[in-house]
PDB file of C-alpha atoms in Angstrom:
ATOM      1  CA  MET A   1     -14.092  25.274 -48.418  1.00 87.00           C
ATOM      2  CA  LEU A   2     -13.670  24.470 -44.711  1.00 92.00           C
ATOM      3  CA  LYS A   3     -12.843  20.798 -45.331  1.00 93.00           C
ATOM      4  CA  ASP A   4      -9.920  21.772 -47.561  1.00 93.00           C
ATOM      5  CA  LEU A   5      -8.564  24.161 -44.910  1.00 92.00           C
ATOM      6  CA  VAL A   6      -8.838  21.526 -42.180  1.00 94.00           C
ATOM      7  CA  TYR A   7      -7.173  18.837 -44.289  1.00 93.00           C
ATOM      8  CA  CYS A   8      -4.296  21.221 -45.143  1.00 92.00           C
ATOM      9  CA  CYS A   9      -3.897  22.464 -41.563  1.00 95.00           C
ATOM     10  CA  ARG A  10      -1.029  20.297 -40.311  1.00 95.00           C
ATOM     11  CA  SER A  11       1.641  20.919 -37.662  1.00 95.00           C
ATOM     12  CA  TYR A  12       4.591  22.382 -39.527  1.00 96.00           C
ATOM     13  CA  ARG A  13       7.916  22.813 -37.754  1.00 96.00           C
ATOM     14  CA  ARG A  14      10.209  23.978 -40.576  1.00 96.00           C
ATOM     15  CA  PHE A  15       9.654  27.232 -42.448  1.00 98.00           C
ATOM     16  CA  TYR A  16      11.115  29.670 -44.941  1.00 98.00           C
ATOM     17  CA  GLN A  17      12.399  31.908 -42.174  1.00 97.00           C
ATOM     18  CA  GLU A  18      13.184  34.816 -44.503  1.00 97.00           C
ATOM     19  CA  ASP A  19       9.516  34.973 -45.579  1.00 97.00           C
ATOM     20  CA  ARG A  20       8.387  37.316 -42.812  1.00 97.00           C
ATOM     21  CA  ILE A  21       4.817  37.635 -41.547  1.00 98.00           C
ATOM     22  CA  GLU A  22       3.806  41.245 -41.005  1.00 97.00           C
ATOM     23  CA  GLU A  23       2.109  42.583 -37.896  1.00 98.00           C
ATOM     24  CA  GLY A  24      -1.045  43.359 -39.896  1.00 98.00           C
ATOM     25  CA  THR A  25      -1.413  39.725 -40.947  1.00 98.00           C
ATOM     26  CA  LEU A  26      -1.012  38.551 -37.346  1.00 98.00           C
ATOM     27  CA  ARG A  27      -3.625  41.082 -36.241  1.00 98.00           C
ATOM     28  CA  GLU A  28      -6.030  39.705 -38.876  1.00 98.00           C
ATOM     29  CA  LEU A  29      -5.498  36.190 -37.519  1.00 98.00           C
ATOM     30  CA  VAL A  30      -6.135  37.300 -33.939  1.00 98.00           C
ATOM     31  CA  ASP A  31      -9.250  39.120 -35.116  1.00 98.00           C
ATOM     32  CA  LEU A  32     -10.607  35.765 -36.307  1.00 98.00           C
ATOM     33  CA  ALA A  33      -9.994  34.308 -32.844  1.00 97.00           C
ATOM     34  CA  ARG A  34     -11.635  37.347 -31.232  1.00 97.00           C
ATOM     35  CA  MET A  35     -14.933  36.381 -32.843  1.00 97.00           C
ATOM     36  CA  THR A  36     -14.969  32.769 -31.575  1.00 96.00           C
ATOM     37  CA  ALA A  37     -16.751  31.348 -28.552  1.00 93.00           C
ATOM     38  CA  SER A  38     -15.459  32.177 -25.080  1.00 93.00           C
ATOM     39  CA  THR A  39     -16.315  30.429 -21.800  1.00 91.00           C
ATOM     40  CA  ALA A  40     -18.966  32.561 -20.035  1.00 90.00           C
ATOM     41  CA  ASN A  41     -18.141  35.140 -22.717  1.00 91.00           C
ATOM     42  CA  SER A  42     -15.270  36.217 -20.459  1.00 92.00           C
ATOM     43  CA  GLN A  43     -13.019  37.036 -23.438  1.00 95.00           C
ATOM     44  CA  ALA A  44     -10.066  36.506 -21.106  1.00 96.00           C
ATOM     45  CA  LEU A  45      -7.561  35.560 -23.812  1.00 97.00           C
ATOM     46  CA  LYS A  46      -4.892  38.058 -24.813  1.00 97.00           C
ATOM     47  CA  PHE A  47      -2.425  37.630 -27.650  1.00 98.00           C
ATOM     48  CA  ARG A  48       1.226  38.671 -27.774  1.00 98.00           C
ATOM     49  CA  LEU A  49       2.413  39.121 -31.355  1.00 98.00           C
ATOM     50  CA  VAL A  50       6.068  38.296 -32.049  1.00 98.00           C
ATOM     51  CA  TYR A  51       7.286  39.125 -35.554  1.00 98.00           C
ATOM     52  CA  GLU A  52      10.505  41.137 -35.295  1.00 97.00           C
ATOM     53  CA  GLU A  53      13.497  38.926 -36.148  1.00 97.00           C
ATOM     54  CA  GLU A  54      15.386  39.748 -32.958  1.00 97.00           C
ATOM     55  CA  GLU A  55      12.437  38.985 -30.693  1.00 98.00           C
ATOM     56  CA  CYS A  56      11.686  35.758 -32.594  1.00 98.00           C
ATOM     57  CA  GLY A  57      15.296  34.750 -32.006  1.00 97.00           C
ATOM     58  CA  LYS A  58      14.962  35.342 -28.272  1.00 98.00           C
ATOM     59  CA  LEU A  59      11.749  33.317 -27.994  1.00 98.00           C
ATOM     60  CA  PHE A  60      13.014  30.350 -30.025  1.00 97.00           C
ATOM     61  CA  PRO A  61      15.203  28.767 -27.276  1.00 96.00           C
ATOM     62  CA  CYS A  62      12.227  28.711 -24.877  1.00 97.00           C
ATOM     63  CA  ILE A  63      10.384  26.163 -27.026  1.00 97.00           C
ATOM     64  CA  ALA A  64      10.454  22.338 -27.072  1.00 94.00           C
ATOM     65  CA  TRP A  65       9.834  21.388 -30.673  1.00 91.00           C
ATOM     66  CA  ALA A  66       8.797  17.759 -31.181  1.00 87.00           C
ATOM     67  CA  GLY A  67       8.235  15.320 -28.336  1.00 86.00           C
ATOM     68  CA  ALA A  68       8.090  12.295 -30.646  1.00 87.00           C
ATOM     69  CA  LEU A  69      11.421  13.275 -32.250  1.00 87.00           C
ATOM     70  CA  PRO A  70      13.719  13.405 -29.193  1.00 86.00           C
ATOM     71  CA  ASP A  71      16.916  13.612 -31.264  1.00 87.00           C
ATOM     72  CA  TRP A  72      15.700  16.626 -33.234  1.00 88.00           C
ATOM     73  CA  PRO A  73      16.560  19.943 -31.556  1.00 88.00           C
ATOM     74  CA  GLY A  74      14.054  21.908 -33.612  1.00 92.00           C
ATOM     75  CA  PRO A  75      14.294  23.838 -36.842  1.00 96.00           C
ATOM     76  CA  ALA A  76      17.754  24.969 -37.933  1.00 96.00           C
ATOM     77  CA  GLU A  77      18.627  28.597 -38.510  1.00 96.00           C
ATOM     78  CA  GLY A  78      16.964  29.579 -41.796  1.00 97.00           C
ATOM     79  CA  GLU A  79      14.039  27.187 -41.133  1.00 97.00           C
ATOM     80  CA  ARG A  80      12.668  28.775 -37.973  1.00 98.00           C
ATOM     81  CA  PRO A  81       9.266  30.454 -37.658  1.00 98.00           C
ATOM     82  CA  SER A  82       9.036  33.992 -38.945  1.00 98.00           C
ATOM     83  CA  ALA A  83       6.410  34.880 -36.334  1.00 98.00           C
ATOM     84  CA  TYR A  84       4.704  33.656 -33.199  1.00 98.00           C
ATOM     85  CA  ILE A  85       1.437  34.361 -31.457  1.00 98.00           C
ATOM     86  CA  VAL A  86       1.544  33.695 -27.725  1.00 98.00           C
ATOM     87  CA  ILE A  87      -1.899  32.994 -26.289  1.00 98.00           C
ATOM     88  CA  CYS A  88      -2.258  34.214 -22.719  1.00 97.00           C
ATOM     89  CA  CYS A  89      -5.096  34.304 -20.225  1.00 96.00           C
ATOM     90  CA  ASP A  90      -5.801  37.557 -18.411  1.00 96.00           C
ATOM     91  CA  LEU A  91      -6.188  36.211 -14.874  1.00 95.00           C
ATOM     92  CA  SER A  92      -8.199  39.266 -13.867  1.00 94.00           C
ATOM     93  CA  LEU A  93     -10.900  38.073 -16.293  1.00 94.00           C
ATOM     94  CA  GLY A  94     -10.786  34.341 -15.669  1.00 86.00           C
ATOM     95  CA  LYS A  95      -8.575  31.281 -15.453  1.00 79.00           C
ATOM     96  CA  ASN A  96      -8.345  27.729 -16.760  1.00 72.00           C
ATOM     97  CA  LYS A  97      -9.339  28.707 -20.288  1.00 82.00           C
ATOM     98  CA  MET A  98      -7.875  25.648 -22.038  1.00 84.00           C
ATOM     99  CA  TRP A  99     -10.949  25.229 -24.215  1.00 92.00           C
ATOM    100  CA  ASP A 100     -10.874  28.872 -25.233  1.00 95.00           C
ATOM    101  CA  GLU A 101      -7.161  28.544 -26.056  1.00 95.00           C
ATOM    102  CA  GLY A 102      -7.861  25.525 -28.263  1.00 96.00           C
ATOM    103  CA  ILE A 103     -10.709  27.209 -30.096  1.00 97.00           C
ATOM    104  CA  ALA A 104      -8.640  30.355 -30.650  1.00 97.00           C
ATOM    105  CA  ALA A 105      -5.513  28.440 -31.695  1.00 98.00           C
ATOM    106  CA  GLN A 106      -7.309  26.282 -34.250  1.00 98.00           C
ATOM    107  CA  THR A 107      -9.116  29.291 -35.669  1.00 98.00           C
ATOM    108  CA  ILE A 108      -5.820  31.163 -36.058  1.00 98.00           C
ATOM    109  CA  MET A 109      -4.196  28.142 -37.692  1.00 98.00           C
ATOM    110  CA  LEU A 110      -7.041  27.765 -40.174  1.00 98.00           C
ATOM    111  CA  GLY A 111      -6.754  31.460 -40.990  1.00 98.00           C
ATOM    112  CA  ALA A 112      -3.010  31.049 -41.468  1.00 98.00           C
ATOM    113  CA  VAL A 113      -3.545  28.173 -43.909  1.00 97.00           C
ATOM    114  CA  GLU A 114      -6.033  30.276 -45.862  1.00 97.00           C
ATOM    115  CA  LYS A 115      -3.306  32.940 -46.209  1.00 97.00           C
ATOM    116  CA  GLY A 116      -0.707  30.415 -47.404  1.00 97.00           C
ATOM    117  CA  PHE A 117       1.065  30.017 -44.064  1.00 98.00           C
ATOM    118  CA  GLY A 118       1.257  27.147 -41.624  1.00 97.00           C
ATOM    119  CA  GLY A 119       2.300  26.579 -38.085  1.00 97.00           C
ATOM    120  CA  CYS A 120       2.458  24.501 -34.983  1.00 97.00           C
ATOM    121  CA  MET A 121       0.591  24.816 -31.684  1.00 97.00           C
ATOM    122  CA  ILE A 122       3.139  24.431 -28.916  1.00 97.00           C
ATOM    123  CA  GLY A 123       2.241  23.779 -25.311  1.00 96.00           C
ATOM    124  CA  SER A 124       5.683  22.579 -24.272  1.00 95.00           C
ATOM    125  CA  PHE A 125       7.796  25.639 -23.554  1.00 97.00           C
ATOM    126  CA  GLN A 126       9.550  27.379 -20.678  1.00 97.00           C
ATOM    127  CA  ARG A 127       6.784  29.724 -19.582  1.00 98.00           C
ATOM    128  CA  SER A 128       8.731  31.877 -17.135  1.00 97.00           C
ATOM    129  CA  GLN A 129      11.609  32.328 -19.593  1.00 98.00           C
ATOM    130  CA  ALA A 130       9.212  33.152 -22.451  1.00 98.00           C
ATOM    131  CA  ALA A 131       7.342  35.649 -20.252  1.00 98.00           C
ATOM    132  CA  GLU A 132      10.620  37.320 -19.316  1.00 98.00           C
ATOM    133  CA  VAL A 133      11.830  37.501 -22.932  1.00 97.00           C
ATOM    134  CA  LEU A 134       8.504  39.005 -24.046  1.00 98.00           C
ATOM    135  CA  GLY A 135       7.919  41.269 -21.045  1.00 98.00           C
ATOM    136  CA  ILE A 136       4.686  39.541 -20.019  1.00 98.00           C
ATOM    137  CA  ASP A 137       3.544  40.108 -16.435  1.00 98.00           C
ATOM    138  CA  THR A 138       2.983  36.610 -14.989  1.00 97.00           C
ATOM    139  CA  GLU A 139       1.116  38.022 -12.002  1.00 96.00           C
ATOM    140  CA  ARG A 140      -1.637  39.060 -14.397  1.00 96.00           C
ATOM    141  CA  PHE A 141      -1.235  36.701 -17.376  1.00 96.00           C
ATOM    142  CA  SER A 142      -0.732  32.958 -17.696  1.00 96.00           C
ATOM    143  CA  LEU A 143       0.914  31.737 -20.881  1.00 97.00           C
ATOM    144  CA  GLY A 144      -1.054  28.903 -22.498  1.00 96.00           C
ATOM    145  CA  LEU A 145       0.142  28.196 -26.030  1.00 97.00           C
ATOM    146  CA  ILE A 146       2.691  29.458 -28.495  1.00 98.00           C
ATOM    147  CA  LEU A 147       1.678  29.361 -32.142  1.00 98.00           C
ATOM    148  CA  ALA A 148       4.776  29.140 -34.342  1.00 98.00           C
ATOM    149  CA  LEU A 149       3.988  30.514 -37.793  1.00 98.00           C
ATOM    150  CA  GLY A 150       5.603  30.811 -41.204  1.00 98.00           C
ATOM    151  CA  ARG A 151       5.551  29.658 -44.789  1.00 98.00           C
ATOM    152  CA  PRO A 152       5.953  25.836 -44.531  1.00 97.00           C
ATOM    153  CA  LYS A 153       9.200  24.369 -45.810  1.00 96.00           C
ATOM    154  CA  GLU A 154       8.391  20.746 -45.164  1.00 95.00           C
ATOM    155  CA  GLU A 155       6.056  18.128 -46.500  1.00 95.00           C
ATOM    156  CA  VAL A 156       3.591  16.667 -44.005  1.00 95.00           C
ATOM    157  CA  VAL A 157       1.774  13.492 -45.021  1.00 95.00           C
ATOM    158  CA  VAL A 158      -1.195  11.961 -43.222  1.00 96.00           C
ATOM    159  CA  VAL A 159      -1.054   8.150 -43.093  1.00 97.00           C
ATOM    160  CA  PRO A 160      -3.290   5.506 -41.489  1.00 97.00           C
ATOM    161  CA  VAL A 161      -2.408   4.346 -37.979  1.00 96.00           C
ATOM    162  CA  LYS A 162      -0.375   1.137 -38.180  1.00 91.00           C
ATOM    163  CA  GLU A 163      -1.784  -2.172 -36.966  1.00 92.00           C
ATOM    164  CA  ASP A 164       0.154  -1.859 -33.695  1.00 95.00           C
ATOM    165  CA  GLY A 165      -1.834   1.326 -32.906  1.00 93.00           C
ATOM    166  CA  ASP A 166       1.242   3.588 -32.758  1.00 95.00           C
ATOM    167  CA  VAL A 167       0.134   7.198 -33.374  1.00 95.00           C
ATOM    168  CA  ARG A 168       3.559   8.858 -32.975  1.00 94.00           C
ATOM    169  CA  TYR A 169       4.561  11.058 -35.870  1.00 93.00           C
ATOM    170  CA  TYR A 170       7.876  10.353 -37.570  1.00 93.00           C
ATOM    171  CA  ARG A 171      10.180  11.437 -40.390  1.00 92.00           C
ATOM    172  CA  ASP A 172      11.877   9.531 -43.149  1.00 94.00           C
ATOM    173  CA  GLU A 173      15.432  10.002 -44.447  1.00 93.00           C
ATOM    174  CA  LYS A 174      14.224  12.841 -46.731  1.00 93.00           C
ATOM    175  CA  GLN A 175      12.678  14.608 -43.701  1.00 91.00           C
ATOM    176  CA  VAL A 176       9.119  14.056 -44.903  1.00 94.00           C
ATOM    177  CA  HIS A 177       6.967  14.289 -41.776  1.00 94.00           C
ATOM    178  CA  TYR A 178       4.337  11.538 -41.378  1.00 95.00           C
ATOM    179  CA  VAL A 179       1.302  11.886 -39.114  1.00 96.00           C
ATOM    180  CA  PRO A 180      -0.718   8.732 -38.397  1.00 97.00           C
ATOM    181  CA  LYS A 181      -4.476   9.351 -38.144  1.00 97.00           C
ATOM    182  CA  ARG A 182      -7.134   6.911 -36.990  1.00 97.00           C
ATOM    183  CA  ALA A 183      -9.847   5.960 -39.487  1.00 95.00           C
ATOM    184  CA  LEU A 184     -13.261   7.615 -39.137  1.00 96.00           C
ATOM    185  CA  GLU A 185     -14.789   4.226 -38.332  1.00 95.00           C
ATOM    186  CA  ASP A 186     -12.376   3.880 -35.390  1.00 94.00           C
ATOM    187  CA  ILE A 187     -13.406   7.092 -33.653  1.00 96.00           C
ATOM    188  CA  ILE A 188     -17.191   7.031 -33.904  1.00 98.00           C
ATOM    189  CA  LEU A 189     -18.875   5.219 -30.999  1.00 97.00           C
TER     190      LEU A 189
END
């Protein structure tokens, strides 16, 4: 059921790194995104699959992991993503495809959850360094999002927003990750 997938689709940042995601699985996830809406039907998004351990290791340092957790440098070795999908825009087909990127990313994440994986959509990364590591031509492609994927190794709990309105996510001493969400009544005008 879609509701179950959406409610289970959280941002995970720690994974069972040894539980690899195969190229075929990543291709299936991108195929889901291929069938979604596209601005002016331009279909300008392209996807770079990263699943080999060595290449994953080279991409990892390009990524900023959790803005609300400034003292956390990201997942430790053994808890890093086992794959990534880098969403790019083919500038020869269009530009400024942020909506397309969001639609594609969420579709991929829902597909990942259905397959027992999880991930995190990351917009904060060193684009030129990532492009160089992955051999992406930045004259032709802009890098929009990195989807970090793997089998989740952490517990993510949705909690109500506190009375002070603070929506920043946080972790407790056991590293349980808490994500405040506004109530339905608070978001409907």
